[in-house]
Coordinates of C-alpha atoms in Angstrom, one line a residue:
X234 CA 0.0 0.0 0.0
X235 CA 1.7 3.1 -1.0
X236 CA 2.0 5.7 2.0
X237 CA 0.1 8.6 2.0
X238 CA 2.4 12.1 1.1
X239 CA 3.0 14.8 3.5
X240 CA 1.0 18.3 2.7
X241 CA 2.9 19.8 -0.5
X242 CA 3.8 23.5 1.1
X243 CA 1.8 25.7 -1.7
X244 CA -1.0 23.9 -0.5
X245 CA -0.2 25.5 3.6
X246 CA 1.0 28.7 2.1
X247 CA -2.1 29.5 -0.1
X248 CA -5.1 29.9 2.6
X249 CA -2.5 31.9 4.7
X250 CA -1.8 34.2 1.7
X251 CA -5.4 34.4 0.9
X252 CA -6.2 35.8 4.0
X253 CA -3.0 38.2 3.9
X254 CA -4.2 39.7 0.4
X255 CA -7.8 40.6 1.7
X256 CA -6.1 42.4 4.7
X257 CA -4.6 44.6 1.5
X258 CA -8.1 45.5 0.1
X259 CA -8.2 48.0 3.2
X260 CA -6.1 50.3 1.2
X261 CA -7.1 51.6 -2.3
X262 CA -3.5 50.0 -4.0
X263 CA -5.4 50.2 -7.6
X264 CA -6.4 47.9 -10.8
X265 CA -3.6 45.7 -10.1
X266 CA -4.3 44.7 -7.1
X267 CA -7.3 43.3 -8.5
X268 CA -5.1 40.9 -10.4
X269 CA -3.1 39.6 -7.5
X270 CA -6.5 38.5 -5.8
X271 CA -7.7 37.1 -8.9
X272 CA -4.2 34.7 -8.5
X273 CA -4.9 34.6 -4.6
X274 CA -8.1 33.1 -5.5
X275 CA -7.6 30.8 -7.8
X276 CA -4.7 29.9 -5.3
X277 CA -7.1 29.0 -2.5
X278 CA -9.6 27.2 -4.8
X279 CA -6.8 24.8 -5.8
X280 CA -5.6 24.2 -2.3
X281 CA -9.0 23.7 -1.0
X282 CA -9.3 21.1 -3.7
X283 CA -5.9 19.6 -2.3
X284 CA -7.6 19.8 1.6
X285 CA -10.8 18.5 0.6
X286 CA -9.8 15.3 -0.8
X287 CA -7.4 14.6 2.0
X288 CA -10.3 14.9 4.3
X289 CA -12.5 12.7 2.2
X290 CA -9.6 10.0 1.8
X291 CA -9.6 9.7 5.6
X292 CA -12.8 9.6 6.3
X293 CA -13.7 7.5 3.1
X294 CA -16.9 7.9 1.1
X295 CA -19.2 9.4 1.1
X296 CA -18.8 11.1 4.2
X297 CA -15.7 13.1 2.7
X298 CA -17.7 14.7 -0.3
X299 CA -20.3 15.4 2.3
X300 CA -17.7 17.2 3.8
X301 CA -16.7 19.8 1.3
X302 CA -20.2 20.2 0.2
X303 CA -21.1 21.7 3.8
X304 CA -18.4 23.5 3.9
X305 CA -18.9 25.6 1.1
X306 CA -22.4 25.6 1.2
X307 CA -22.1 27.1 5.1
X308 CA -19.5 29.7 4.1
X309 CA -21.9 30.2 1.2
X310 CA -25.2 30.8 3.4
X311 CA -23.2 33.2 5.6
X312 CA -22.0 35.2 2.9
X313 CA -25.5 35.5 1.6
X314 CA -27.5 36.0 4.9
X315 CA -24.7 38.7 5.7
X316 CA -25.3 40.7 2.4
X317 CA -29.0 40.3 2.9
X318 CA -28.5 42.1 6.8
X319 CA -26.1 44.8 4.9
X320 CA -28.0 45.7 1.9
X321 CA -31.5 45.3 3.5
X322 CA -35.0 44.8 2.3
X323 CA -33.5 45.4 -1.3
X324 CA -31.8 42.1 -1.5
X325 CA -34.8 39.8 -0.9
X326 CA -34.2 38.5 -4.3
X327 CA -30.3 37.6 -3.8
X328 CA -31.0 34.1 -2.1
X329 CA -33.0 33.3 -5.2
X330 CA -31.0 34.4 -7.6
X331 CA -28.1 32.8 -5.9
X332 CA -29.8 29.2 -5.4
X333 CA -30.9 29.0 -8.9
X334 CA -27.5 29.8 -10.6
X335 CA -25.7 27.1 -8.1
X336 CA -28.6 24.4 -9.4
X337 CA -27.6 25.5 -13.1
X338 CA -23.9 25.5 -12.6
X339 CA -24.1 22.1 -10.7
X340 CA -26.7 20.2 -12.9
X341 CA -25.8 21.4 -16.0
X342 CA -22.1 23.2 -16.0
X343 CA -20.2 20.8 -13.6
X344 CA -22.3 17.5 -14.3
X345 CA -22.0 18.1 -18.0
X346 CA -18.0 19.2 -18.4
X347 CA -17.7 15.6 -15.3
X348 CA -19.5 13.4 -18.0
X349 CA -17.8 14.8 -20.7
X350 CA -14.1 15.0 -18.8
X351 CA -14.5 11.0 -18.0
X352 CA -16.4 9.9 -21.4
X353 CA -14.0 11.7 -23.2
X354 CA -11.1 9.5 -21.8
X355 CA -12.5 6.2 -20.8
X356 CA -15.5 6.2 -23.2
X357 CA -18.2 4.9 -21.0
X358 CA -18.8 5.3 -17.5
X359 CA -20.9 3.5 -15.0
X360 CA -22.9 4.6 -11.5
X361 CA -24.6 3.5 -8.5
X362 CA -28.5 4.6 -9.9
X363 CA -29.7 3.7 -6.8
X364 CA -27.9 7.2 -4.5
X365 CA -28.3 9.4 -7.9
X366 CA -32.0 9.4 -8.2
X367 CA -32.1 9.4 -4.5
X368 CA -30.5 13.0 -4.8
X369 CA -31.9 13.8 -7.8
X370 CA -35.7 13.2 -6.4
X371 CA -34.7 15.0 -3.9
X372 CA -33.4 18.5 -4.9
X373 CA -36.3 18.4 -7.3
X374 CA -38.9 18.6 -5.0
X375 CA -36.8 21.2 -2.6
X376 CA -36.1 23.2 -6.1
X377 CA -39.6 22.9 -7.3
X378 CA -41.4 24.1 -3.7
X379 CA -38.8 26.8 -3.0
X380 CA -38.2 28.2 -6.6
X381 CA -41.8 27.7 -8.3
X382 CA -44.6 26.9 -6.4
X383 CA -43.8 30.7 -5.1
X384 CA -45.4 32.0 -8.2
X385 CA -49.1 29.9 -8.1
X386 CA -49.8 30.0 -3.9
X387 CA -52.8 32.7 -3.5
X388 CA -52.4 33.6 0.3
X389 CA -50.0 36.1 -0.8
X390 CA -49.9 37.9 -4.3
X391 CA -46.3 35.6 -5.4
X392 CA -43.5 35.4 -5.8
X393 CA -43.4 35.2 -2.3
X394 CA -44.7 33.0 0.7
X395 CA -46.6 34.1 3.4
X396 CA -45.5 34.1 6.7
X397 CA -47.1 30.7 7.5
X398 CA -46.1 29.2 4.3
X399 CA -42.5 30.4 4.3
X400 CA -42.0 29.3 7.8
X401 CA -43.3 25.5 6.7
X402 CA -41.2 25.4 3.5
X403 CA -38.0 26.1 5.3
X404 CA -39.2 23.5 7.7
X405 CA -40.0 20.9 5.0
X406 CA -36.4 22.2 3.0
X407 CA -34.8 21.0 6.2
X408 CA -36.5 17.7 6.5
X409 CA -35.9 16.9 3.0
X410 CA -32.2 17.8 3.5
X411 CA -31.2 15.8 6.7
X412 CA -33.4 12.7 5.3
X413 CA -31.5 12.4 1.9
X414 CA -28.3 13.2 4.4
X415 CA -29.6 10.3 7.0
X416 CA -29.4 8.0 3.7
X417 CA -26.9 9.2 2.6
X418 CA -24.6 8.1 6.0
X419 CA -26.1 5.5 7.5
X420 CA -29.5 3.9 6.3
X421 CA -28.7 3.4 2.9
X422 CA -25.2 4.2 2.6
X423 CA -24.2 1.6 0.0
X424 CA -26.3 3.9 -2.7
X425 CA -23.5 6.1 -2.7
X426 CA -20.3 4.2 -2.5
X427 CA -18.0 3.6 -5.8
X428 CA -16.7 0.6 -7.3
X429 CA -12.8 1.2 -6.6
X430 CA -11.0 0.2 -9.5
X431 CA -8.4 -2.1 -8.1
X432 CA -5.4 0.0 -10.4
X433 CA -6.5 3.5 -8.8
X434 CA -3.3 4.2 -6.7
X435 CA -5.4 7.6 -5.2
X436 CA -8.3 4.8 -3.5
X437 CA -6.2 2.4 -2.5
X438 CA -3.7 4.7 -1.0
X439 CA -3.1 4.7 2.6
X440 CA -5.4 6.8 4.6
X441 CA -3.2 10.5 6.3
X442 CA -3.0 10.6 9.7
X443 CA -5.8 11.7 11.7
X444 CA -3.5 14.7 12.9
X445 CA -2.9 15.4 8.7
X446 CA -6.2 15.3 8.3
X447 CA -7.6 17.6 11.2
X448 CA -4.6 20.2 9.8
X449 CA -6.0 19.7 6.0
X450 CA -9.8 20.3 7.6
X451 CA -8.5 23.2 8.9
X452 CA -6.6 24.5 6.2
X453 CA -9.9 23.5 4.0
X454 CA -12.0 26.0 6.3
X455 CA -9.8 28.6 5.6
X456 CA -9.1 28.5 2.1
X457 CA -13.3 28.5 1.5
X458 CA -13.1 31.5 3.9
X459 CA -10.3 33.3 1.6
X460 CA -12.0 32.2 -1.3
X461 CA -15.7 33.5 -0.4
X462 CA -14.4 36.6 0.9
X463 CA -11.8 37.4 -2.0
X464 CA -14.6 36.9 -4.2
X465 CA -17.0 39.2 -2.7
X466 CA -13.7 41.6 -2.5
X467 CA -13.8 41.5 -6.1
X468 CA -17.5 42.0 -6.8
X469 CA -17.5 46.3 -7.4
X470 CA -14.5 45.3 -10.3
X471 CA -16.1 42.6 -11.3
X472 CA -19.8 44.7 -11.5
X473 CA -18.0 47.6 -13.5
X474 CA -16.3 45.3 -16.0
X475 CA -19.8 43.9 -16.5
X476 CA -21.8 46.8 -16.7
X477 CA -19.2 48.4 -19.3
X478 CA -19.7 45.5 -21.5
X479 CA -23.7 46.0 -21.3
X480 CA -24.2 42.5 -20.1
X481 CA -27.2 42.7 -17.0
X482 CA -25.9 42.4 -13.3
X483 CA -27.6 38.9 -13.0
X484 CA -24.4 37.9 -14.6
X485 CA -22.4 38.7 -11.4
X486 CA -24.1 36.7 -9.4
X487 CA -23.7 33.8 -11.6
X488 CA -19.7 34.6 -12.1
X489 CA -19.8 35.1 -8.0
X490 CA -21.6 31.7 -7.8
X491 CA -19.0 29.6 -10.0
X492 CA -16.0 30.8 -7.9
X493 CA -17.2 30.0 -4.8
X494 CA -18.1 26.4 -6.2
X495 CA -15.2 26.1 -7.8
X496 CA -13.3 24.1 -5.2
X497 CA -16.0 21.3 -5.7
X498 CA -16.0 21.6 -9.3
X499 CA -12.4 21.1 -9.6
X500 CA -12.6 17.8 -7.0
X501 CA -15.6 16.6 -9.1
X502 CA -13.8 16.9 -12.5
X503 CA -11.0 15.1 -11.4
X504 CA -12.6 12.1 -9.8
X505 CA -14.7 11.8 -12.9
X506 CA -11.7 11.2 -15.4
X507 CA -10.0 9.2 -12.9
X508 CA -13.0 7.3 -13.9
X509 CA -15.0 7.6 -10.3
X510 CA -17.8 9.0 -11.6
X511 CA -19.8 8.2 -8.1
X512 CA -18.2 10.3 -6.4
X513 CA -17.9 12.9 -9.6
X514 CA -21.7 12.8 -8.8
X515 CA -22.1 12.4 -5.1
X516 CA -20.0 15.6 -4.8
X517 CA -21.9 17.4 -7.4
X518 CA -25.7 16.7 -6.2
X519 CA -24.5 17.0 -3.0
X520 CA -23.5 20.6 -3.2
X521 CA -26.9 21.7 -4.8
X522 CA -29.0 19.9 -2.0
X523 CA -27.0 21.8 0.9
X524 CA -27.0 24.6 -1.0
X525 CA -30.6 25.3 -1.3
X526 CA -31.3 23.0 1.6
X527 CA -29.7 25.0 4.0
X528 CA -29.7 28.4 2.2
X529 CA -33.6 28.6 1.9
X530 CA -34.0 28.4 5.8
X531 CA -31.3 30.4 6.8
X532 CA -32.7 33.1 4.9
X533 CA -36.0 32.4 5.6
X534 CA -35.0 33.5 9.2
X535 CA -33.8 36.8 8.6
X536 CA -37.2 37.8 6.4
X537 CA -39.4 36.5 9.4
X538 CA -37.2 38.0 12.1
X539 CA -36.3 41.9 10.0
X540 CA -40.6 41.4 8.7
X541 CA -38.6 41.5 4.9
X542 CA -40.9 40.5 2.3
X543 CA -38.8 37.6 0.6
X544 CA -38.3 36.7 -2.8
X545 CA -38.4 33.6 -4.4
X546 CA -39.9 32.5 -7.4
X547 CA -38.8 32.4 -10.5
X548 CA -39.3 34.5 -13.4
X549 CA -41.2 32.3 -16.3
X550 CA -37.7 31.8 -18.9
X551 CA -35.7 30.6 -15.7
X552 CA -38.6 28.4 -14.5
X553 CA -38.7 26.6 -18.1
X554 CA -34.9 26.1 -17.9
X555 CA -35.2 24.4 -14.2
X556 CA -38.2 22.1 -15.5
X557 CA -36.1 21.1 -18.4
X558 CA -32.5 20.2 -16.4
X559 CA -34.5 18.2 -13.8
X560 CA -36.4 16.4 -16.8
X561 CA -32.8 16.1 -18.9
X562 CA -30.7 14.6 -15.5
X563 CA -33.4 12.4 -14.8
X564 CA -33.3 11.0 -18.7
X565 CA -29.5 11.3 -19.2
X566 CA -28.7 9.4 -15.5
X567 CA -31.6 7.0 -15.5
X568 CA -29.7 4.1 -16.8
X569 CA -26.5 3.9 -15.0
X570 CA -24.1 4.8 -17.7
X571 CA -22.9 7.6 -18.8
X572 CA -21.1 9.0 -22.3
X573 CA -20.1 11.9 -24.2
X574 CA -23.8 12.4 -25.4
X575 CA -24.9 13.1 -21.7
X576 CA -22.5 15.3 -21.1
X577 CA -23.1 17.5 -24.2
X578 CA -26.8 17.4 -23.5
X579 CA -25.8 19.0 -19.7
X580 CA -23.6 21.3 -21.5
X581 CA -25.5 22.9 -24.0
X582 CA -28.7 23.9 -21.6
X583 CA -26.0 25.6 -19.6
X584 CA -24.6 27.7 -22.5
X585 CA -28.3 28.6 -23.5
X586 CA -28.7 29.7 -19.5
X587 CA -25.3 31.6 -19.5
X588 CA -26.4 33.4 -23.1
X589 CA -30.1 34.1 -22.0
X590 CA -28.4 35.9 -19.5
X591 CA -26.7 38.1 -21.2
X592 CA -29.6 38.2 -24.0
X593 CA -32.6 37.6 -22.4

């Protein structure tokens, strides 16, 4: 069994950096500053990558993608219930906007470049069916009663809930959530568990330390923190170069969204062409489920507590595009096997969400 390597330095010196170069954006130190945090950035989203899967190889699966996916997902929900408290009663729309673009990204951005990435090199790819539809099912019916059914309820003129009916939803968005998680760990967690290839050196590797991997889980919290942070650092620039290219401000959010999942992107991409497309996929669903299933109650808190009206269906052209990636995952990972077809299918409605963006 081949011993497990010690942390590579980059990996310790990026977070710490990170955190270094948002103590510069105190001082006004110009346009290229902005390009050192773009590399401080991309810095800690590498590392993280690096943390995450040394956390997941010692606490095997699929407890270690679970891991990541919280992790972002709670530095995610922080980020957005803070902006909500700052910006007040005008950002009641932000959660929604934010929730949809991760479930775009994640079902049709990163599952479409992981089946593409692994068809692409080892032709066809198979899956547990069994934990997929589980997720799938899942964040349909948490998308679908959080992001649509918004629009039709009569209590309240929509896209919003009533008091009543937003307090229930986050309560059902919560149930649905630890359920699927309950399966996920203990009742049924076979669904989501991969066939190791017996020539994958990375599986069969020997597990870190548990003192390497409590430093790597720490190191993992702060690069998310670095990378969340630097991020919304570089929003104004990132607003301006937007708005001087005409393109709507929606397209901020999503740009803002894809950073902050990049960390799980990255770990998914590169477990799917080293042909472990379960975990490519447990590590994908898993971050849209905590995303909106523990976003939508977080921030259903702060409406009923500030009396803020909040925002949360979806406009009609946003709502067809949902409908048709839950109706395209569910067709294109029904049978267990992947190709390049699926993954050009996934990839195509998310160029046709990023252009109808920018051209509604």
């Amino acid at each position: 069994m081949k011993k497990f390597p010690p942390l590579p330095k980059w990996t310790v010196v990026a977070p710490i950096a990170g955190w270094i170069l948002l103590a510069g954006t105190q001082f006004n130190l110009g346009a290229a500053y902005s390009i050192i945090l773009v590399l401080g950035l991309l810095g800690g989203v590498l590392s993280a990558v690096y943390h995450a899967e040394v956390v997941a190889h010692r606490v095997g699966e699929p407890y270690g993608t679970l891991v990541l996916a919280l992790a972002v997902t709670l530095i995610e929900v922080a980020l957005i219930v803070s902006l909500m408290l700052a910006g007040g009663e005008e950002t009641m729309g932000l959660a929604r906007d934010t929730v949809f673009a991760a479930i775009m990204i994640i079902l049709n951005g990163i599952v479409g470049i992981c089946l593409l990435a692994g068809a692409s090199r080892h032709k066809e790819q198979t899956f547990g069916l069994l934990g997929v539809s589980a997720s799938l099912a899942t964040l349909a019916a948490i998308a679908v009663l959080t992001l649509v059914l918004p629009n039709y309820t009569s209590s309240v003129v929509g896209p919003v809930y009533s008091n009543s009916q937003l307090a229930f939803i986050a309560v059902i968005s919560l149930v649905l959530y630890g359920t699927f998680v309950l399966v996920q760990t203990v009742r049924h967690r076979d669904y989501f568990l991969p066939d190791e290839s017996t020539n994958d050196e990375e599986v069969h590797a020997a597990p870190p330390s548990v003192k390497v991997a409590w430093i790597s889980g720490g190191l993992l919290l702060l690069c998310l923190g670095a990378v969340v942070l630097l991020a919304k650092s570089l929003a104004p620039t990132l607003e301006a170069v937007v708005a001087s290219a005409g393109a709507p401000k929606t397209l901020v959010g999503i740009i803002i969204a894809a950073v902050v999942l990049l960390p799980e992107g990255l770990a998914a991409v590169r477990a799917a062409r080293a042909n472990r497309l379960q975990t490519s996929l447990n590590l994908a669903l898993g971050s849209a489920l905590a995303s909106i299933g523990l976003t939508i109650p977080a921030v259903a808190i702060v409406s009923l507590t500030t009396g803020w009206t909040l925002s949360l269906g979806l406009d009609i052209k946003s709502t067809v595009l949902l409908l048709l990636s839950f109706i395209v995952a569910t067709l294109s990972l029904g049978t267990g096997r992947t190709t390049v077809m699926q993954g050009t299918i996934h990839l195509v409605i998310f160029a046709v969400y990023l252009f109808t963006t920018i051209v509604p």
